[in-house]
mmCIF file of C-alpha atoms in Angstrom:
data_model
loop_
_atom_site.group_PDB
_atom_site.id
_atom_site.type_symbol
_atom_site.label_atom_id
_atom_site.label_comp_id
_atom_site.label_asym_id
_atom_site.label_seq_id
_atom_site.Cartn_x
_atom_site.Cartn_y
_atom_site.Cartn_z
ATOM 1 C CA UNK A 1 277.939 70.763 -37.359
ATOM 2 C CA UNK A 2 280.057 73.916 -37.602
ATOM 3 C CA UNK A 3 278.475 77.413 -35.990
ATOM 4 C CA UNK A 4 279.662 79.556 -38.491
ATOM 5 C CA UNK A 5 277.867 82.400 -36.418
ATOM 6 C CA UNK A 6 279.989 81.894 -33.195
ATOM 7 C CA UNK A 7 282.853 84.028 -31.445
ATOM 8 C CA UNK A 8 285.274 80.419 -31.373
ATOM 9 C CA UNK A 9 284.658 79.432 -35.347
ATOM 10 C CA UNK A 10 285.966 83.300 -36.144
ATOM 11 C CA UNK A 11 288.621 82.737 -33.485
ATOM 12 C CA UNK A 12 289.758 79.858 -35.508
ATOM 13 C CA UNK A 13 289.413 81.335 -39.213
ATOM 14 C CA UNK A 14 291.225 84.133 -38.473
ATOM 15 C CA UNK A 15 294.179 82.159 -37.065
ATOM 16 C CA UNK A 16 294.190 80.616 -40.073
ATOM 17 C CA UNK A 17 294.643 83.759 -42.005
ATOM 18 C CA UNK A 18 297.150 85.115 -39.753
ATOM 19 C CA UNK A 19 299.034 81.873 -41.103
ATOM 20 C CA UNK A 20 299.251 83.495 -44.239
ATOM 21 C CA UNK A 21 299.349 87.382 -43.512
ATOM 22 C CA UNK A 22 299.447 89.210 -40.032
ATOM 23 C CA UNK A 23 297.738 92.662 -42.604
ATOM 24 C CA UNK A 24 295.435 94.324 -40.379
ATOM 25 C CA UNK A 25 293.024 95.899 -42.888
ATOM 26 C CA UNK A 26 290.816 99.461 -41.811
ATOM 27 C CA UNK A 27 288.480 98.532 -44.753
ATOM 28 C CA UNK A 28 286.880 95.355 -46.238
ATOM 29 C CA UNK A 29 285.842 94.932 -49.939
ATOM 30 C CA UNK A 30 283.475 92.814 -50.735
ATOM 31 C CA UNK A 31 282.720 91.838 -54.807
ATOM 32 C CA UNK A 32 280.115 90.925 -56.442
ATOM 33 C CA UNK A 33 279.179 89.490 -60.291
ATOM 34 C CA UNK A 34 281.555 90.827 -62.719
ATOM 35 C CA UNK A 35 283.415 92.993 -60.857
ATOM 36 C CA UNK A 36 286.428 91.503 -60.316
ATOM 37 C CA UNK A 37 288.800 94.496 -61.721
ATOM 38 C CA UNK A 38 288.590 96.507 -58.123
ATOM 39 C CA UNK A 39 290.688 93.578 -56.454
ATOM 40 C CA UNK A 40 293.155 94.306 -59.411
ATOM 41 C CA UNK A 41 293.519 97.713 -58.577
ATOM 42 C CA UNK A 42 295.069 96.149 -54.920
ATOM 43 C CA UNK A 43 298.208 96.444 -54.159
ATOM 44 C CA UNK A 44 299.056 93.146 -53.075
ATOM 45 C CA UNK A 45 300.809 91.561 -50.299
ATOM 46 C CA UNK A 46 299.267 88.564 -49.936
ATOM 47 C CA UNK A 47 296.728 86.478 -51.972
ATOM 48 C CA UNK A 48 295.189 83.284 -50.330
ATOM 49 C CA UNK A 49 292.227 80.973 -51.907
ATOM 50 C CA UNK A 50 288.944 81.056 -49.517
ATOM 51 C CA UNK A 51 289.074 77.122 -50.191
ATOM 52 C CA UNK A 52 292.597 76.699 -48.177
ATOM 53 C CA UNK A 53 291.264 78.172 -45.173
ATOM 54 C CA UNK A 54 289.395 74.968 -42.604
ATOM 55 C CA UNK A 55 285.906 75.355 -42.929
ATOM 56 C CA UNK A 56 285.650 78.507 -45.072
ATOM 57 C CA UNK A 57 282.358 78.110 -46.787
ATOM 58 C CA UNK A 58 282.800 78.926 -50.812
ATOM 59 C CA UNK A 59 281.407 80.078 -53.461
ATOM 60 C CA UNK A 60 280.193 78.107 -56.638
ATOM 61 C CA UNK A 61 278.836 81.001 -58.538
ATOM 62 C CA UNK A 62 280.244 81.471 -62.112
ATOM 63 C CA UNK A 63 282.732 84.527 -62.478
ATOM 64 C CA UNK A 64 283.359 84.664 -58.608
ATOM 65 C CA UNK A 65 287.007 83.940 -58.360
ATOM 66 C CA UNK A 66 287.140 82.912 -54.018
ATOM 67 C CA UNK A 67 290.111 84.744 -53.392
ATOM 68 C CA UNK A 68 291.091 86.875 -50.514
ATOM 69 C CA UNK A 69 293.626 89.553 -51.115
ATOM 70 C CA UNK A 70 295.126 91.827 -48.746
ATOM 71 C CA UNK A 71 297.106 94.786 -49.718
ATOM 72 C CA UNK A 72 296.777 98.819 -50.029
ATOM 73 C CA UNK A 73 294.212 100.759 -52.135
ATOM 74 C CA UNK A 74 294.698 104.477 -52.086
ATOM 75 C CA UNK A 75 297.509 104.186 -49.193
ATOM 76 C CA UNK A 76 294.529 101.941 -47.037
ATOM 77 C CA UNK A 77 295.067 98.637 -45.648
ATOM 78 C CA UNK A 78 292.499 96.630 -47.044
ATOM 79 C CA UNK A 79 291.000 93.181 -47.408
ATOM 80 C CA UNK A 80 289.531 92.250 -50.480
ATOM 81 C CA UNK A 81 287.071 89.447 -51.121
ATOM 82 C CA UNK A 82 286.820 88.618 -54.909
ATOM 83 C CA UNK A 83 283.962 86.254 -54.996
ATOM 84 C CA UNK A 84 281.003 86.281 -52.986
ATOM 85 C CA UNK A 85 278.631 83.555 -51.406
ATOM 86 C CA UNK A 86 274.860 83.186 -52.033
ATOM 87 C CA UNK A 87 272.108 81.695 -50.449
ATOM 88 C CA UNK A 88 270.500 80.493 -53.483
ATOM 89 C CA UNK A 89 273.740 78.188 -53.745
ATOM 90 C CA UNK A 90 272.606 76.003 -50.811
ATOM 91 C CA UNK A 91 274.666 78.322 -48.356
ATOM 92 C CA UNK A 92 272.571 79.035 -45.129
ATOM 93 C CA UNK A 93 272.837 82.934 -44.405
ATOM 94 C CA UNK A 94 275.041 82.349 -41.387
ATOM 95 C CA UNK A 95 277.841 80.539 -44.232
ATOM 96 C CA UNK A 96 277.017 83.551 -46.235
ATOM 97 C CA UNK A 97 277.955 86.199 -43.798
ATOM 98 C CA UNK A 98 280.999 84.714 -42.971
ATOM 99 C CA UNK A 99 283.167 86.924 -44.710
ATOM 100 C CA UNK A 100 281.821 90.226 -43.173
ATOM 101 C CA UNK A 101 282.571 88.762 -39.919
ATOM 102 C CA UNK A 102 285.967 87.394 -40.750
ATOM 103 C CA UNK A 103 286.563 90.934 -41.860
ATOM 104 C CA UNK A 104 285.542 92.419 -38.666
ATOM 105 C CA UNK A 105 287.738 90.042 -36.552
ATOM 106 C CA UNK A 106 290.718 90.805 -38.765
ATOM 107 C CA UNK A 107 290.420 94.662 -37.813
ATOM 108 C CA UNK A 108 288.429 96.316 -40.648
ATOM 109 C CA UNK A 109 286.101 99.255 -39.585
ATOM 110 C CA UNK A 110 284.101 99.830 -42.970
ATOM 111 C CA UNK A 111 282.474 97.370 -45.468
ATOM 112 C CA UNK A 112 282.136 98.343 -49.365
ATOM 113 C CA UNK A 113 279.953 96.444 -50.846
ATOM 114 C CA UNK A 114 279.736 95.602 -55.166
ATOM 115 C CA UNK A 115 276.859 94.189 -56.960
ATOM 116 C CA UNK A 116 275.297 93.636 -59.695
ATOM 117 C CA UNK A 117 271.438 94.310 -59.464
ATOM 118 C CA UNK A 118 268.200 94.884 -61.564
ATOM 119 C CA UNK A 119 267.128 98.177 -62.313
ATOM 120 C CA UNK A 120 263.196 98.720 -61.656
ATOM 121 C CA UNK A 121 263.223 102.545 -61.760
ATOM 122 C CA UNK A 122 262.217 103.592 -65.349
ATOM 123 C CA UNK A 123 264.333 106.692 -64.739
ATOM 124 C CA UNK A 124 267.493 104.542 -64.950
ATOM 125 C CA UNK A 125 269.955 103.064 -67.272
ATOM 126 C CA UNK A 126 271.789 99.479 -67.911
ATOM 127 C CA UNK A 127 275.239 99.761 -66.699
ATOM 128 C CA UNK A 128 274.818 103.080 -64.112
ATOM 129 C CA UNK A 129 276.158 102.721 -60.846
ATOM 130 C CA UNK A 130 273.694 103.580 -58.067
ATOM 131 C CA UNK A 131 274.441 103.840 -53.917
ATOM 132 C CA UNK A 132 272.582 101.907 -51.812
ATOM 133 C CA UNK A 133 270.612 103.918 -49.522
ATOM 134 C CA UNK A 134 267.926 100.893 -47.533
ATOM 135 C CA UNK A 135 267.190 97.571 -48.456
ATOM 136 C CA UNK A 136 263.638 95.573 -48.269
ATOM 137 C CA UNK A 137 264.227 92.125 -47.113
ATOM 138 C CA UNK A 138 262.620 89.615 -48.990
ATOM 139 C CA UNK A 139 264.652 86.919 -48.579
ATOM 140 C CA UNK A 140 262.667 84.997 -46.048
ATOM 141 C CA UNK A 141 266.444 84.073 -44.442
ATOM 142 C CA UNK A 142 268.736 86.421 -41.307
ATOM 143 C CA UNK A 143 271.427 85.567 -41.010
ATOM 144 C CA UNK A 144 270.909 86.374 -37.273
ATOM 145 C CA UNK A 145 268.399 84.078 -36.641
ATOM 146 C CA UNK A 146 269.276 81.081 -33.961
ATOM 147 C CA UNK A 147 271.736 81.782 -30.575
ATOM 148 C CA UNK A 148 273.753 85.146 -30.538
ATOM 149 C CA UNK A 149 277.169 85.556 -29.488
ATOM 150 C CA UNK A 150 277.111 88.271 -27.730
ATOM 151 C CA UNK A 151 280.990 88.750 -28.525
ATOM 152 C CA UNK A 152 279.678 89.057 -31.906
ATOM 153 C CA UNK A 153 277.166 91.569 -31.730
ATOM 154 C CA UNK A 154 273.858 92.192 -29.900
ATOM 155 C CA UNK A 155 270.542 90.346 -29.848
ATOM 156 C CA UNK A 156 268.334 93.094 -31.194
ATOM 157 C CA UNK A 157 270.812 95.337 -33.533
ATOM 158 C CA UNK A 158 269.474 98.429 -34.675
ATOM 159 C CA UNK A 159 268.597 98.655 -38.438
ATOM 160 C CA UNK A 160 267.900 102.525 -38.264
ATOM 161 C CA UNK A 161 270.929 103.706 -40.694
ATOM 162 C CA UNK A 162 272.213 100.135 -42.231
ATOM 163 C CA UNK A 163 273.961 102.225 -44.884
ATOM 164 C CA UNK A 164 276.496 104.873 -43.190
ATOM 165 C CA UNK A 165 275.300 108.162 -44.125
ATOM 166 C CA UNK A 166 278.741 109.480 -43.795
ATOM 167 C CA UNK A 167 279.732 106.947 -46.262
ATOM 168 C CA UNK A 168 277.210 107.885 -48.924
ATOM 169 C CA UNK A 169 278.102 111.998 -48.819
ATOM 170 C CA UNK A 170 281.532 110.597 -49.435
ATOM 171 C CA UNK A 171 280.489 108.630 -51.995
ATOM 172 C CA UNK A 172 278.328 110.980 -53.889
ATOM 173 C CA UNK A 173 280.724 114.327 -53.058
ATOM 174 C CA UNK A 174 283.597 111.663 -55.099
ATOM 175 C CA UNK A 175 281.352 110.775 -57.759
ATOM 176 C CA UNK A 176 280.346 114.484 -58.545
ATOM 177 C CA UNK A 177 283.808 115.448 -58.304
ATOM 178 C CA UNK A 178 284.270 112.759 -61.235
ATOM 179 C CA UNK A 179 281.789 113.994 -63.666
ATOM 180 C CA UNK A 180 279.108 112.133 -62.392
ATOM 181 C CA UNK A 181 275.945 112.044 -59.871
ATOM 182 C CA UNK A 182 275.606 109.396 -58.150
ATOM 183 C CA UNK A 183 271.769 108.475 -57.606
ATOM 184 C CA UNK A 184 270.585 106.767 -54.253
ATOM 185 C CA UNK A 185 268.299 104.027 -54.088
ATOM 186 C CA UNK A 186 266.257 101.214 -52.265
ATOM 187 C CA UNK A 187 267.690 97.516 -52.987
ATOM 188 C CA UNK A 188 265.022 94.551 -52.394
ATOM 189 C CA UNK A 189 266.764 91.275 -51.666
ATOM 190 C CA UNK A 190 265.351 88.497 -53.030
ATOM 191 C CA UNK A 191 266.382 84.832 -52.848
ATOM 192 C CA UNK A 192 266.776 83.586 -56.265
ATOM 193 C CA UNK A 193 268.241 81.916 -58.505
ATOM 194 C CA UNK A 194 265.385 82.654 -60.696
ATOM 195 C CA UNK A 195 264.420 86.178 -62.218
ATOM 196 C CA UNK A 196 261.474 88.145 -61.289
ATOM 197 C CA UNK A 197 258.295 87.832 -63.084
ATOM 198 C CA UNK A 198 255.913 90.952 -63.744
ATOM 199 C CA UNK A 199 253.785 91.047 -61.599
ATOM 200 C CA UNK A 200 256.533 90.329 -59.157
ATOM 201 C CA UNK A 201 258.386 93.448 -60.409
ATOM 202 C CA UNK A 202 254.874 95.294 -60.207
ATOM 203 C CA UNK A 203 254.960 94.977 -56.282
ATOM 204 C CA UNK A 204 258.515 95.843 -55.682
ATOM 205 C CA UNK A 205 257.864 99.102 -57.411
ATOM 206 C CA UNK A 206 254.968 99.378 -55.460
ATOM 207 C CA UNK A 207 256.941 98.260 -51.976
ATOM 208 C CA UNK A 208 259.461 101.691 -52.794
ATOM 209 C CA UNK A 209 262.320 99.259 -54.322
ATOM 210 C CA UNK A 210 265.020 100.928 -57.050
ATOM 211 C CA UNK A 211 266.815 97.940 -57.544
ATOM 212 C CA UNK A 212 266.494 93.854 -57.022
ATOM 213 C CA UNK A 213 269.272 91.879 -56.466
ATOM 214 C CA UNK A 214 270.082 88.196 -54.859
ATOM 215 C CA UNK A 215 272.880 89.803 -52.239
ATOM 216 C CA UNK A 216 273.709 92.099 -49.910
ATOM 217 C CA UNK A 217 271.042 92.048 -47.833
ATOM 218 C CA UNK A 218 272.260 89.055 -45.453
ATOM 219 C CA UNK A 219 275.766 91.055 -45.310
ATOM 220 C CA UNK A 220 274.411 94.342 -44.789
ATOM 221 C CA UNK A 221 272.740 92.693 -41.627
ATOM 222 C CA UNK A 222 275.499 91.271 -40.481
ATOM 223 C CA UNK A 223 277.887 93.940 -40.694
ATOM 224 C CA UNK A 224 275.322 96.323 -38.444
ATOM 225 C CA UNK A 225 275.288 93.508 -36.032
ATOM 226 C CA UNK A 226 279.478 92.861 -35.832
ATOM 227 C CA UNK A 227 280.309 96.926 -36.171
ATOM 228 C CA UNK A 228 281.016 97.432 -39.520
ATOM 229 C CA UNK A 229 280.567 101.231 -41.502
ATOM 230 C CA UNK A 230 278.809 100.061 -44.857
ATOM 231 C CA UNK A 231 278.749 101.302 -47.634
ATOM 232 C CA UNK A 232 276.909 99.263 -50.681
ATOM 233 C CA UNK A 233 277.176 100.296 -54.643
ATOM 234 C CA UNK A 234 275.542 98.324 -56.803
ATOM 235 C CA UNK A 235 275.435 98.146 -61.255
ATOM 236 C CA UNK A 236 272.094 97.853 -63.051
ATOM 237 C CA UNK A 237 272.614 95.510 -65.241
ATOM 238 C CA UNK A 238 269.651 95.094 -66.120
ATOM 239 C CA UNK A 239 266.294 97.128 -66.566
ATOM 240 C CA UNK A 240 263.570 95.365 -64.805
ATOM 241 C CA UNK A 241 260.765 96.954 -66.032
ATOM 242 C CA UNK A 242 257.154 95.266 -66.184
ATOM 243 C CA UNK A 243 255.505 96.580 -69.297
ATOM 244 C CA UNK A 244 258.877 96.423 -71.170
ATOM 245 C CA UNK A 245 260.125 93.461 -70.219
ATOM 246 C CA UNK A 246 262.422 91.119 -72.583
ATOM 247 C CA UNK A 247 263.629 87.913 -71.895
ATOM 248 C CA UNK A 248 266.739 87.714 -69.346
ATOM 249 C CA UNK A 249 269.901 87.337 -71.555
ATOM 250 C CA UNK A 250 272.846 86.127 -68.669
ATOM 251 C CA UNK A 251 275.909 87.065 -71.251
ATOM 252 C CA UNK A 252 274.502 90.765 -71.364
ATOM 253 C CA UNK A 253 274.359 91.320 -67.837
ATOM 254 C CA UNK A 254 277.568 90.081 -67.378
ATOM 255 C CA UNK A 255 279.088 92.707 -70.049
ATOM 256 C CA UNK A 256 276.881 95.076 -68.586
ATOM 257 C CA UNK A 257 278.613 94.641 -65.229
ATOM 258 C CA UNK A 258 282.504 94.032 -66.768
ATOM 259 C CA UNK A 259 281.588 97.313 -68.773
ATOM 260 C CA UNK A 260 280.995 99.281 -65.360
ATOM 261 C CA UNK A 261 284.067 98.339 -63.664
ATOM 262 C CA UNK A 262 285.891 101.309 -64.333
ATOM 263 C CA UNK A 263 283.314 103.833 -62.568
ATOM 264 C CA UNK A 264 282.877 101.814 -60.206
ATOM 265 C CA UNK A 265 286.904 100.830 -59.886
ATOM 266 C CA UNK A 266 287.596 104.566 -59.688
ATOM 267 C CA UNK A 267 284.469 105.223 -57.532
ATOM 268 C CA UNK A 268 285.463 102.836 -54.708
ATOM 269 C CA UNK A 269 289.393 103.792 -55.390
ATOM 270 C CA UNK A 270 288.254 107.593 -54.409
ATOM 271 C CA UNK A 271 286.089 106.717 -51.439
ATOM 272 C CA UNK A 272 288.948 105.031 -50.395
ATOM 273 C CA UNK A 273 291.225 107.319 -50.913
ATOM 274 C CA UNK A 274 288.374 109.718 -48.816
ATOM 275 C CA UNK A 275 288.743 107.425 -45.953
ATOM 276 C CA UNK A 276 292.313 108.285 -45.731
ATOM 277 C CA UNK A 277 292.268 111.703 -45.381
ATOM 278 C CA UNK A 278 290.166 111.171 -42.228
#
């Protein structure tokens, strides 16, 4: 059985890649549900399906495409990963993770994350784009769990400021310069694939969560652990809210993510373009 989690398997993948492109990217993109229209906004030199690569885990999630695209955003190298993987697929969080480390070992320096993600604040809205600021891990999986590579990262990794404060002033000074504040907020991580129920909902509120998603968390890890600057953004698509509740409706929250792709398009696109000023 493959370790996914080892120095030699990312030694090997990114050979692979070099096959096809020899880009060495400063930042890594990494898209969620719906949000597809950021890896458009790429200027491409080289496109290569996650499922050509030996041993790539991949993604079987609806309206995650599996591609990896290299090319320049804003005048940046970057690599963009248009699909993500989930553990609620049947992926263990090591498979999961495997593109945040690929990342690293291909030269990127900074992770932006995309999701899609419940909204449990009442003070929110369906469709706003909110930055990541902590996460509660409820997922009952690390993806660091088992022997570390110390080529990899450390043992004991330091969770203290998962989310690059530099990152999110740049984010929020671009987002006000667009017309628009950009709120902070804590993301729980559950494992899914089901919704919440109420009185599930009830306790994140009560635990300090914002938002409740099935992602990020095991990558947000993982890039701490490797090296990686992160920075995660993720859409309400949904409000989450106990005493208001209405049944889930899949279709809408996919609209409701397709129809903030252009915020969050030109958000990324300007942090981006932040980056290379610096």
């Amino acid at each position: 059985m493959t370790d996914r989690s080892s120095a030699a398997y990312l030694d090997r993948l990114t050979a692979a890649v070099r096959e096809r492109s020899d880009a060495t990217p400063r930042v890594a993109i990494l898209l969620g549900t719906g949000l597809g229209a950021v890896a458009e906004a790429i200027e491409r030199s080289a496109v290569m399906a996650q499922a050509d690569l030996p041993d790539m885990p991949v993604s079987t999630a609806a309206h995650h495409a599996g591609e990896i695209i290299f090319g320049r955003l804003a005048g940046v190298e970057v690599v963009a990963f248009s699909g993500r993987l989930h553990c609620y697929e049947g992926h263990s969080a090591q498979d999961v993770v495997v593109p945040v480390r690929l990342a690293r070992w291909l030269g990127a320096e900074i992770l932006i994350m995309g999701s899609a993600a419940g909204g449990i604040d009442p003070s929110q809205r369906s469709g706003e784009v909110v930055a990541i600021a902590d996460h509660i891990n409820l997922m009952g999986v690390n993806p660091l769990v088992g022997p570390n590579d110390e080529r990899v990262g450390p043992r004991w990794p330091d969770m203290f400021a998962t989310y690059d404060p530099a990152l999110l002033k740049l984010a929020s000074t671009r987002a006000i310069a667009a017309g628009w504040p950009l709120r902070q907020g804590v993301y729980a991580g559950v494992l899914g694939p089901n919704l919440e129920t109420r009185a599930e909902y009830r306790m994140l509120r009560g635990m300090g969560a914002d938002l409740v998603g099935m992602s990020t968390v095991p990558e947000a890890i993982a890039a701490v652990h490797c090296g990686l600057r992160t920075l995660a953004l993720a859409v309400v698509t949904d409000m989450c809210l106990p005493d208001a509740l209405e049944p889930a409706n899949i279709e809408r929250i996919i609209a409701a993510a397709n129809a903030a792709e252009p915020v969050l398009t030109r958000l990324i696109t300007d942090v981006v373009a932040g980056l290379a000023e610096t």
